[in-house]
CSV table of C-alpha atoms and ligand atoms in Angstrom, one decimal:
chain,number,residue,atom,x,y,z
N,1,MET,CA,84.2,92.5,101.8
N,2,ASN,CA,86.0,94.4,104.5
N,3,PHE,CA,89.7,95.1,105.0
N,4,LYS,CA,90.1,92.4,107.7
N,5,GLN,CA,89.1,89.8,105.1
N,6,LEU,CA,92.1,90.9,103.0
N,7,HIS,CA,94.3,89.6,105.8
N,8,LEU,CA,96.1,92.9,106.5
N,9,ASN,CA,98.2,93.3,109.6
N,10,ARG,CA,96.9,95.2,112.6
N,11,PRO,CA,99.0,98.3,112.3
N,12,ILE,CA,97.9,98.7,108.7
N,13,LEU,CA,94.3,98.1,109.6
N,14,ARG,CA,94.6,100.7,112.3
N,15,ALA,CA,95.9,103.3,109.8
N,16,ILE,CA,93.1,102.5,107.3
N,17,ALA,CA,90.5,103.0,110.1
N,18,GLU,CA,92.1,106.3,111.0
N,19,LYS,CA,91.9,107.4,107.3
N,20,GLY,CA,88.2,106.6,107.6
N,21,TYR,CA,88.0,103.9,105.0
N,22,ASP,CA,85.2,101.5,105.8
N,23,ASN,CA,85.6,99.0,103.0
N,24,PRO,CA,88.0,98.3,100.2
N,25,THR,CA,87.3,99.7,96.8
N,26,PRO,CA,86.9,97.3,93.8
N,27,ILE,CA,90.5,97.7,92.7
N,28,GLN,CA,91.7,97.1,96.2
N,29,GLU,CA,89.6,93.9,96.6
N,30,LEU,CA,90.9,92.6,93.3
N,31,ALA,CA,94.6,93.7,93.5
N,32,ILE,CA,95.5,93.2,97.2
N,33,PRO,CA,95.2,89.4,97.4
N,34,VAL,CA,97.1,89.0,94.1
N,35,ILE,CA,99.9,91.3,95.2
N,36,LEU,CA,100.2,89.5,98.5
N,37,GLU,CA,100.8,86.3,96.5
N,38,ARG,CA,103.8,88.2,95.0
N,39,LYS,CA,102.4,88.0,91.5
N,40,ASP,CA,103.1,90.6,88.8
N,41,ILE,CA,100.0,92.6,87.8
N,42,VAL,CA,98.8,94.8,85.0
N,43,ALA,CA,96.0,96.9,86.5
N,44,SER,CA,93.8,99.2,84.5
N,45,ALA,CA,92.4,101.7,87.0
N,46,GLN,CA,92.2,105.5,86.9
N,47,THR,CA,93.0,107.9,89.6
N,48,GLY,CA,90.1,108.1,92.1
N,49,THR,CA,89.5,104.4,92.3
N,50,GLY,CA,91.7,103.9,95.3
N,51,LYS,CA,94.5,102.5,93.3
N,52,THR,CA,97.3,104.0,95.4
N,53,ALA,CA,96.1,102.1,98.4
N,54,ALA,CA,95.6,99.0,96.2
N,55,PHE,CA,99.4,98.8,95.8
N,56,ALA,CA,100.6,100.6,98.9
N,57,LEU,CA,98.8,98.4,101.5
N,58,PRO,CA,100.1,95.0,100.3
N,59,ILE,CA,103.6,96.5,99.8
N,60,LEU,CA,103.6,97.7,103.4
N,61,GLN,CA,102.2,94.4,104.6
N,62,GLN,CA,105.0,92.5,102.9
N,63,LEU,CA,107.7,94.8,104.1
N,64,TYR,CA,106.3,94.8,107.6
N,65,ASP,CA,106.3,91.0,107.7
N,66,LYS,CA,110.0,91.0,106.9
N,67,GLN,CA,110.9,94.2,108.8
N,68,ASP,CA,114.6,94.6,109.7
N,69,SER,CA,113.8,96.0,113.2
N,70,GLY,CA,113.8,99.5,111.9
N,71,LYS,CA,117.5,100.1,112.6
N,72,LYS,CA,120.1,101.9,110.5
N,73,GLY,CA,121.2,100.6,107.1
N,74,LYS,CA,117.8,100.4,105.6
N,75,LYS,CA,117.7,99.3,101.9
N,76,ILE,CA,115.2,100.4,99.3
N,77,ARG,CA,112.9,97.4,99.1
N,78,ALA,CA,110.0,99.0,97.3
N,79,LEU,CA,110.4,101.5,94.4
N,80,ILE,CA,107.4,103.4,93.0
N,81,ILE,CA,107.9,105.3,89.8
N,82,SER,CA,105.5,108.1,89.0
N,83,PRO,CA,105.5,110.3,85.9
N,84,THR,CA,104.7,113.6,87.7
N,85,ARG,CA,106.0,115.3,90.8
N,86,GLU,CA,102.5,116.0,92.1
N,87,LEU,CA,101.5,112.4,91.8
N,88,ALA,CA,104.7,111.3,93.5
N,89,ILE,CA,104.0,113.6,96.4
N,90,GLN,CA,100.5,112.2,96.8
N,91,ILE,CA,101.8,108.6,96.7
N,92,GLU,CA,104.2,109.4,99.4
N,93,GLU,CA,101.5,111.0,101.6
N,94,ASN,CA,99.6,107.8,101.2
N,95,PHE,CA,102.5,105.6,102.2
N,96,LYS,CA,103.2,107.8,105.2
N,97,ALA,CA,99.6,107.6,106.4
N,98,TYR,CA,99.3,103.9,106.0
N,99,SER,CA,102.7,103.1,107.6
N,100,THR,CA,102.2,105.4,110.6
N,101,HIS,CA,102.0,102.5,113.1
N,102,THR,CA,105.0,100.7,111.6
N,103,LEU,CA,108.7,101.5,111.6
N,104,LEU,CA,108.7,101.5,107.8
N,105,THR,CA,110.0,104.6,106.2
N,106,SER,CA,109.4,106.2,102.8
N,107,THR,CA,110.8,109.2,100.9
N,108,LEU,CA,110.4,111.0,97.7
N,109,VAL,CA,112.7,112.2,95.0
N,110,PHE,CA,111.8,114.3,92.0
N,111,GLY,CA,113.4,116.7,89.6
N,112,GLY,CA,113.1,120.5,89.5
N,113,THR,CA,114.3,120.9,93.1
N,114,ALA,CA,117.7,120.8,94.7
N,115,ILE,CA,119.3,117.3,94.6
N,116,ASP,CA,121.5,117.6,97.7
N,117,PRO,CA,118.8,117.5,100.4
N,118,GLN,CA,117.4,114.4,98.6
N,119,LYS,CA,120.9,112.8,98.7
N,120,GLU,CA,121.2,113.5,102.5
N,121,ILE,CA,117.9,111.8,103.2
N,122,LEU,CA,118.7,108.8,101.0
N,123,LYS,CA,122.1,108.3,102.7
N,124,LYS,CA,120.2,107.6,106.0
N,125,GLY,CA,118.5,104.7,104.3
N,126,VAL,CA,114.8,104.2,103.5
N,127,ASP,CA,112.4,101.2,102.9
N,128,ILE,CA,110.2,102.7,100.2
N,129,LEU,CA,111.3,105.2,97.6
N,130,ILE,CA,108.9,107.1,95.4
N,131,ALA,CA,110.5,108.8,92.4
N,132,THR,CA,110.1,110.4,89.1
N,133,PRO,CA,112.2,108.6,86.4
N,134,GLY,CA,114.8,111.3,85.5
N,135,ARG,CA,115.8,112.2,89.1
N,136,LEU,CA,116.0,108.6,90.1
N,137,LEU,CA,118.5,107.8,87.3
N,138,ASP,CA,120.5,111.0,88.2
N,139,LEU,CA,120.8,109.8,91.7
N,140,HIS,CA,121.7,106.3,90.7
N,141,LYS,CA,124.4,107.7,88.4
N,142,GLN,CA,125.8,109.6,91.3
N,143,ASP,CA,125.9,106.4,93.3
N,144,VAL,CA,123.4,107.6,96.0
N,145,ILE,CA,120.9,104.9,95.2
N,146,ASN,CA,121.3,101.2,95.3
N,147,LEU,CA,118.4,99.3,93.7
N,148,ASP,CA,119.9,95.8,94.4
N,149,TYR,CA,117.4,95.1,97.2
N,150,VAL,CA,114.2,96.2,95.5
N,151,GLU,CA,111.5,93.5,96.1
N,152,THR,CA,108.6,95.3,94.5
N,153,LEU,CA,108.6,97.8,91.6
N,154,VAL,CA,105.5,99.9,90.9
N,155,LEU,CA,105.0,101.7,87.6
N,156,ASP,CA,102.2,104.1,88.2
N,157,GLU,CA,100.2,105.8,85.5
N,158,ALA,CA,102.2,103.9,82.9
N,159,ASP,CA,100.3,105.3,79.9
N,160,LEU,CA,101.1,108.9,81.0
N,161,MET,CA,104.7,107.8,81.6
N,162,LEU,CA,105.0,106.6,78.0
N,163,ASP,CA,103.1,109.7,76.7
N,164,MET,CA,105.7,111.9,78.5
N,165,GLY,CA,108.6,110.0,76.8
N,166,PHE,CA,109.9,108.1,79.8
N,167,ILE,CA,109.9,104.7,78.1
N,168,ASP,CA,113.7,104.3,77.9
N,169,ASP,CA,114.1,105.6,81.5
N,170,VAL,CA,111.5,103.1,82.7
N,171,LYS,CA,113.2,100.2,81.0
N,172,LYS,CA,116.6,101.3,82.4
N,173,ILE,CA,115.2,101.5,85.9
N,174,GLU,CA,113.6,98.1,85.6
N,175,ARG,CA,116.9,96.6,84.5
N,176,LEU,CA,118.6,98.2,87.5
N,177,CYS,CA,116.3,96.2,89.9
N,178,PRO,CA,116.9,92.5,90.6
N,179,SER,CA,115.2,90.1,88.2
N,180,THR,CA,113.4,88.4,91.1
N,181,LYS,CA,111.4,91.5,92.0
N,182,GLN,CA,107.6,91.7,91.7
N,183,THR,CA,106.4,94.3,89.2
N,184,LEU,CA,103.1,96.1,89.4
N,185,LEU,CA,102.0,98.2,86.5
N,186,PHE,CA,99.1,100.6,86.9
N,187,SER,CA,97.6,102.5,84.0
N,188,ALA,CA,94.4,104.4,83.4
N,189,THR,CA,94.2,102.9,79.9
N,190,ILE,CA,96.1,100.0,78.4
N,191,PRO,CA,96.9,101.1,74.8
N,192,TYR,CA,99.2,99.0,72.6
N,193,LYS,CA,102.4,100.6,73.8
N,194,VAL,CA,101.6,99.9,77.5
N,195,GLU,CA,100.8,96.3,76.5
N,196,GLN,CA,104.1,96.1,74.8
N,197,LEU,CA,106.0,97.4,77.8
N,198,ALA,CA,104.1,95.0,80.1
N,199,ASN,CA,104.9,92.1,77.8
N,200,GLY,CA,108.6,93.1,77.9
N,201,ILE,CA,109.1,93.5,81.6
N,202,LEU,CA,106.4,91.6,83.5
N,203,ASP,CA,106.4,87.9,84.4
N,204,ASN,CA,103.1,86.3,83.5
N,205,PRO,CA,101.1,89.1,85.0
N,206,THR,CA,97.6,88.9,86.4
N,207,ARG,CA,95.3,91.3,84.6
N,208,ILE,CA,93.0,93.4,86.8
N,209,GLU,CA,90.5,95.8,85.4
N,210,VAL,CA,88.0,98.0,87.1
N,211,SER,CA,85.3,99.7,85.2
N,212,GLY,CA,85.4,103.5,84.9
N,213,THR,CA,87.5,104.4,81.9
N,214,THR,CA,84.8,103.7,79.3
N,215,SER,CA,81.6,103.9,81.3
N,216,GLY,CA,81.9,107.5,82.4
N,217,ALA,CA,82.4,108.4,86.1
N,218,LYS,CA,79.5,107.1,88.1
N,219,GLY,CA,77.6,109.8,90.1
N,220,VAL,CA,78.7,112.7,87.8
N,221,SER,CA,75.9,114.6,86.1
N,222,GLN,CA,77.0,115.7,82.7
N,223,LEU,CA,75.8,118.7,80.7
N,224,LEU,CA,76.9,120.0,77.3
N,225,TYR,CA,76.8,123.6,76.2
N,226,PHE,CA,77.1,124.6,72.6
N,227,VAL,CA,78.8,128.0,72.5
N,228,PRO,CA,80.8,130.0,70.1
N,229,LYS,CA,84.5,129.9,71.0
N,230,LYS,CA,84.5,133.7,71.5
N,231,ASP,CA,81.8,133.5,74.1
N,232,LYS,CA,83.3,130.7,76.2
N,233,ASN,CA,84.7,133.2,78.8
N,234,GLU,CA,81.3,134.9,79.1
N,235,LEU,CA,79.5,131.5,79.5
N,236,CYS,CA,82.0,130.5,82.1
N,237,LEU,CA,81.4,133.7,84.1
N,238,HIS,CA,77.7,133.4,83.7
N,239,LEU,CA,77.7,129.8,85.1
N,240,LEU,CA,80.0,130.8,88.0
N,241,ARG,CA,77.6,133.6,88.9
N,242,ASN,CA,74.4,131.6,88.6
N,243,THR,CA,74.9,127.9,88.6
N,244,ILE,CA,78.2,126.4,89.6
N,245,LYS,CA,79.2,126.8,93.2
N,246,GLY,CA,81.8,125.2,95.5
N,247,LYS,CA,85.2,123.7,94.5
N,248,ILE,CA,85.6,123.7,90.8
N,249,ILE,CA,88.3,122.4,88.4
N,250,ILE,CA,88.4,124.0,84.9
N,251,PHE,CA,90.3,122.2,82.2
N,252,ARG,CA,91.9,124.0,79.3
N,253,ARG,CA,93.8,122.5,76.4
N,254,THR,CA,96.8,124.8,76.4
N,255,LYS,CA,99.1,126.5,78.9
N,256,TYR,CA,98.3,129.8,77.2
N,257,GLY,CA,94.5,129.1,77.7
N,258,VAL,CA,95.1,128.3,81.4
N,259,ASP,CA,96.9,131.6,81.9
N,260,LYS,CA,94.3,133.7,80.0
N,261,LEU,CA,91.4,132.2,81.9
N,262,GLU,CA,93.1,132.7,85.3
N,263,GLN,CA,93.6,136.4,84.5
N,264,THR,CA,89.9,136.7,83.4
N,265,LEU,CA,88.6,135.0,86.6
N,266,LEU,CA,90.9,137.0,88.9
N,267,LYS,CA,89.9,140.2,87.2
N,268,ASN,CA,86.2,139.3,87.9
N,269,GLY,CA,86.9,138.8,91.5
N,270,TYR,CA,87.1,135.0,91.6
N,271,LYS,CA,89.6,133.1,93.7
N,272,ALA,CA,91.4,131.1,91.0
N,273,VAL,CA,94.7,129.3,90.9
N,274,SER,CA,96.3,127.4,88.0
N,275,ILE,CA,98.9,124.9,87.1
N,276,HIS,CA,100.6,123.9,83.9
N,277,GLY,CA,103.9,122.5,82.7
N,278,ASP,CA,105.6,125.9,82.4
N,279,LYS,CA,105.1,126.8,86.0
N,280,SER,CA,107.8,126.1,88.5
N,281,GLN,CA,107.5,123.3,91.0
N,282,SER,CA,107.0,125.7,93.9
N,283,MET,CA,104.3,127.7,92.0
N,284,ARG,CA,102.5,124.5,91.2
N,285,GLN,CA,102.7,123.2,94.8
N,286,GLU,CA,101.5,126.6,96.1
N,287,ALA,CA,98.5,126.6,93.8
N,288,LEU,CA,97.6,123.1,94.8
N,289,ASN,CA,97.9,123.9,98.5
N,290,ASP,CA,95.8,127.1,98.1
N,291,PHE,CA,93.1,125.0,96.5
N,292,LYS,CA,93.3,122.2,99.0
N,293,LYS,CA,93.1,124.6,101.9
N,294,GLY,CA,90.2,126.5,100.4
N,295,ASP,CA,92.0,129.8,99.8
N,296,ALA,CA,91.0,129.4,96.2
N,297,ASN,CA,88.0,127.6,95.0
N,298,ILE,CA,88.7,127.4,91.3
N,299,PHE,CA,91.6,125.4,90.0
N,300,ILE,CA,92.5,125.8,86.3
N,301,ALA,CA,94.8,123.2,84.7
N,302,THR,CA,95.9,121.4,81.6
N,303,ASP,CA,95.4,117.6,81.4
N,304,VAL,CA,99.1,116.6,81.8
N,305,ALA,CA,99.7,119.0,84.7
N,306,SER,CA,96.7,117.8,86.6
N,307,ARG,CA,96.9,114.1,85.9
N,308,GLY,CA,96.8,111.9,89.0
N,309,ILE,CA,96.4,114.8,91.4
N,310,ASP,CA,94.0,113.8,94.1
N,311,ILE,CA,92.0,116.7,95.2
N,312,HIS,CA,89.1,116.0,97.5
N,313,ASP,CA,85.5,117.3,97.5
N,314,ILE,CA,85.3,118.6,94.0
N,315,ASP,CA,81.8,119.9,93.3
N,316,ALA,CA,82.2,120.5,89.6
N,317,VAL,CA,84.4,120.1,86.6
N,318,ILE,CA,84.2,122.5,83.7
N,319,ASN,CA,85.6,121.3,80.3
N,320,PHE,CA,86.3,124.8,79.0
N,321,ASP,CA,87.9,123.1,75.9
N,322,LEU,CA,86.9,119.7,75.0
N,323,PRO,CA,89.7,117.1,74.9
N,324,SER,CA,90.6,115.6,71.5
N,325,VAL,CA,91.2,112.2,73.2
N,326,PRO,CA,87.9,110.9,74.5
N,327,GLU,CA,89.4,109.0,77.4
N,328,THR,CA,90.6,112.3,78.7
N,329,TYR,CA,87.0,113.4,79.1
N,330,VAL,CA,86.3,110.5,81.4
N,331,HIS,CA,89.5,111.2,83.4
N,332,ARG,CA,88.5,114.8,83.8
N,333,ILE,CA,85.0,114.3,84.9
N,334,GLY,CA,86.2,111.5,87.2
N,335,ARG,CA,87.7,114.3,89.3
N,336,THR,CA,84.4,114.9,90.8
N,337,ALA,CA,82.2,112.2,92.4
N,338,ARG,CA,85.3,110.5,93.8
N,339,ALA,CA,85.1,107.6,96.2
N,340,GLY,CA,81.3,107.3,95.7
N,341,GLY,CA,80.3,111.0,96.0
N,342,THR,CA,78.3,113.0,93.5
N,343,GLY,CA,79.4,115.9,91.3
N,344,SER,CA,78.6,117.8,88.1
N,345,SER,CA,80.4,118.4,84.9
N,346,TYR,CA,79.9,121.2,82.3
N,347,SER,CA,81.4,120.9,78.9
N,348,PHE,CA,81.7,123.7,76.4
N,349,CYS,CA,81.6,122.8,72.8
N,350,ASP,CA,82.3,125.3,70.0
N,351,ALA,CA,81.7,124.7,66.3
N,352,GLY,CA,85.2,123.2,65.8
N,353,GLU,CA,84.8,120.7,68.7
N,354,LYS,CA,81.6,118.9,67.6
N,355,ASN,CA,83.5,115.8,66.4
N,356,TYR,CA,85.1,115.5,69.9
N,357,VAL,CA,81.6,115.1,71.3
N,358,ILE,CA,80.8,112.3,68.9
N,359,ALA,CA,84.0,110.5,69.9
N,360,ILE,CA,83.3,111.0,73.7
N,361,GLN,CA,79.7,109.8,73.4
N,362,LYS,CA,80.8,106.7,71.5
N,363,LEU,CA,83.3,105.9,74.2
N,364,ILE,CA,80.9,106.4,77.1
N,365,ARG,CA,78.0,104.9,75.2
N,366,LYS,CA,75.5,107.6,76.1
N,367,HIS,CA,74.3,111.0,75.0
N,368,ILE,CA,75.4,113.9,77.2
N,369,SER,CA,72.4,116.1,78.0
N,370,VAL,CA,72.5,119.4,76.2
N,371,GLU,CA,71.7,122.6,78.1
N,372,GLU,CA,70.1,124.9,75.5
N,373,ASN,CA,68.8,127.5,77.9
N,374,HIS,CA,71.8,129.8,78.2
N,375,PRO,CA,72.6,133.3,76.8
N,376,PHE,CA,75.4,132.3,74.4
N,377,PRO,CA,74.0,129.7,72.0
N,378,LEU,CA,76.0,128.5,69.1
N,379,ASP,CA,74.7,129.7,65.8
N,380,PRO,CA,72.7,126.7,64.6
N,381,LYS,CA,74.1,127.2,61.1
N,382,ALA,CA,77.6,126.3,62.4
N,383,LYS,CA,77.5,122.6,61.6
N,384,PRO,CA,80.9,121.2,60.5
N,385,ILE,CA,79.7,117.6,61.0
N,386,LYS,CA,79.4,115.8,57.7
N,387,HIS,CA,77.1,113.0,58.8
N,388,VAL,CA,74.3,115.1,60.3
N,389,LYS,CA,71.0,113.5,59.2
N,390,LYS,CA,68.7,116.0,57.6
N,391,SER,CA,65.2,115.7,59.0
N,392,GLY,CA,63.1,114.8,55.9
N,393,GLY,CA,62.7,117.0,52.8
N,394,SER,CA,60.9,120.0,54.4
N,395,LYS,CA,62.8,123.1,53.9
N,396,HIS,CA,63.3,125.8,56.6
N,397,LYS,CA,60.5,128.3,56.1
N,398,LYS,CA,61.7,131.8,55.5
N,399,GLY,CA,60.8,134.4,58.1
N,400,ARG,CA,60.5,132.0,60.9
N,401,LYS,CA,61.5,133.4,64.3
N,402,SER,CA,64.1,130.8,64.9
N,403,ASN,CA,65.1,127.6,63.4
N,404,ARG,CA,66.7,126.3,66.6
N,405,SER,CA,63.8,124.0,67.3
N,406,LYS,CA,64.4,122.2,64.0
N,407,VAL,CA,68.1,121.9,64.7
N,408,LYS,CA,67.1,120.4,68.0
N,409,LYS,CA,65.2,117.7,66.3
N,410,LYS,CA,68.3,116.8,64.2
N,411,ARG,CA,70.2,115.9,67.3
N,412,TRP,CA,73.5,114.7,65.8
N,413,TYR,CA,75.1,114.7,69.3
T,501,AMP,P1,93.5,107.2,94.4
T,501,AMP,O1,92.7,106.5,93.3
T,501,AMP,O2,94.6,106.3,94.9
T,501,AMP,O3,94.0,108.5,93.9
T,501,AMP,O4,92.5,107.4,95.6
T,501,AMP,C1,91.5,108.3,95.5
T,501,AMP,C2,90.9,108.7,96.9
T,501,AMP,O5,90.2,107.6,97.5
T,501,AMP,C3,92.0,109.1,97.9
T,501,AMP,O6,91.6,110.3,98.5
T,501,AMP,C4,92.0,108.0,98.9
T,501,AMP,O7,92.3,108.5,100.2
T,501,AMP,C5,90.6,107.5,98.8
T,501,AMP,N1,90.5,106.1,99.2
T,501,AMP,C6,91.3,105.1,98.9
T,501,AMP,N2,90.8,103.9,99.3
T,501,AMP,C7,89.6,104.2,99.9
T,501,AMP,C8,88.7,103.3,100.6
T,501,AMP,N3,88.8,102.0,100.7
T,501,AMP,N4,87.6,104.0,101.1
T,501,AMP,C9,87.4,105.3,100.9
T,501,AMP,N5,88.3,106.1,100.3
T,501,AMP,C10,89.4,105.6,99.8
């Protein structure tokens, strides 16, 4: 299928061609026709699948068809709610690019920055508003925003939105829009609480799912390193020196871990930047820009801070700490090999993280290859897994040079 077959208007097709997209991605093929029929949808698709265009293109098409000649007095007709500022920025960049040959306008509001400039822009009128929930409600309370004309409401990354505690804000925003609106809910995963939200606010939604969340990102090679916790820094430096080149994202579980690793890498002469929830908006944006421009080639982040950020051409992902939620592993490695490319992922597992590997492998339904040839192997005696199958009755012979070959045979992973 090509974009023309999706019956998009010429100015939008032109913008798509300028972006260099040849064909629609699976989520775009499935979602665009349904959205153009003005149906509500619940779509499960993670970042990297082209989901932003999957909603942005049909929204623009519908607004374009009913364009009010681009004069003053524009009303907000499409509202996109995003859980994070970075994601909101990206969504707006997408809308701007796709609407470049139309008179449609979009703008962005999010917290953590001055509210007055945002008010000034809103007063001029805009067709499409992209917002984080808190700032949107603030502006509504101050009477700067009128949601009475919203025709389409998008809730992006709904699972993250709920994880971040925005459920009441989202429900409030939904009620502020007309009941006739179309609602599009996008979520990487559809856990029970997202299902509940969808049941509460959507009208007989069409369900759309594209594979990815459970199958493991296609085109990503995956390697697992068993390593003592204390040696993870050294293993990371060793791999950066010898194996992993190019643009790299490193995930850590905690903000403290992100800061520590950034210091270590900077001290060792690497060009690293980082983001996490305690950094100011301007620091986060600066780090992202440095990485995008290539001034830094290593980007260290926590999961929440990095969620939804679209960074191109990632060569490798390092899971410095393994995530306790297996779906997060899939999201992380999905950062590389985007839009059909290839990439590599390297996961460090210490003795305390072995159960995470089991959960991840269950989810992705395959074994992750183990790289045993590295200078910091985990002591094979460190085996906190209860259900390791012992290999027969033969006891380890004393005085053997190494019992690692035996451990290898046990392969609990
Ligand atoms: P998203 O999942 O919306 O974050 O998009 C991931 C990346 O895919 C972005 O860099 C988009 O510009 C890109 N993209 C979206 N649609 C297409 C397409 N049809 N062909 C190629 N790249 C695309």
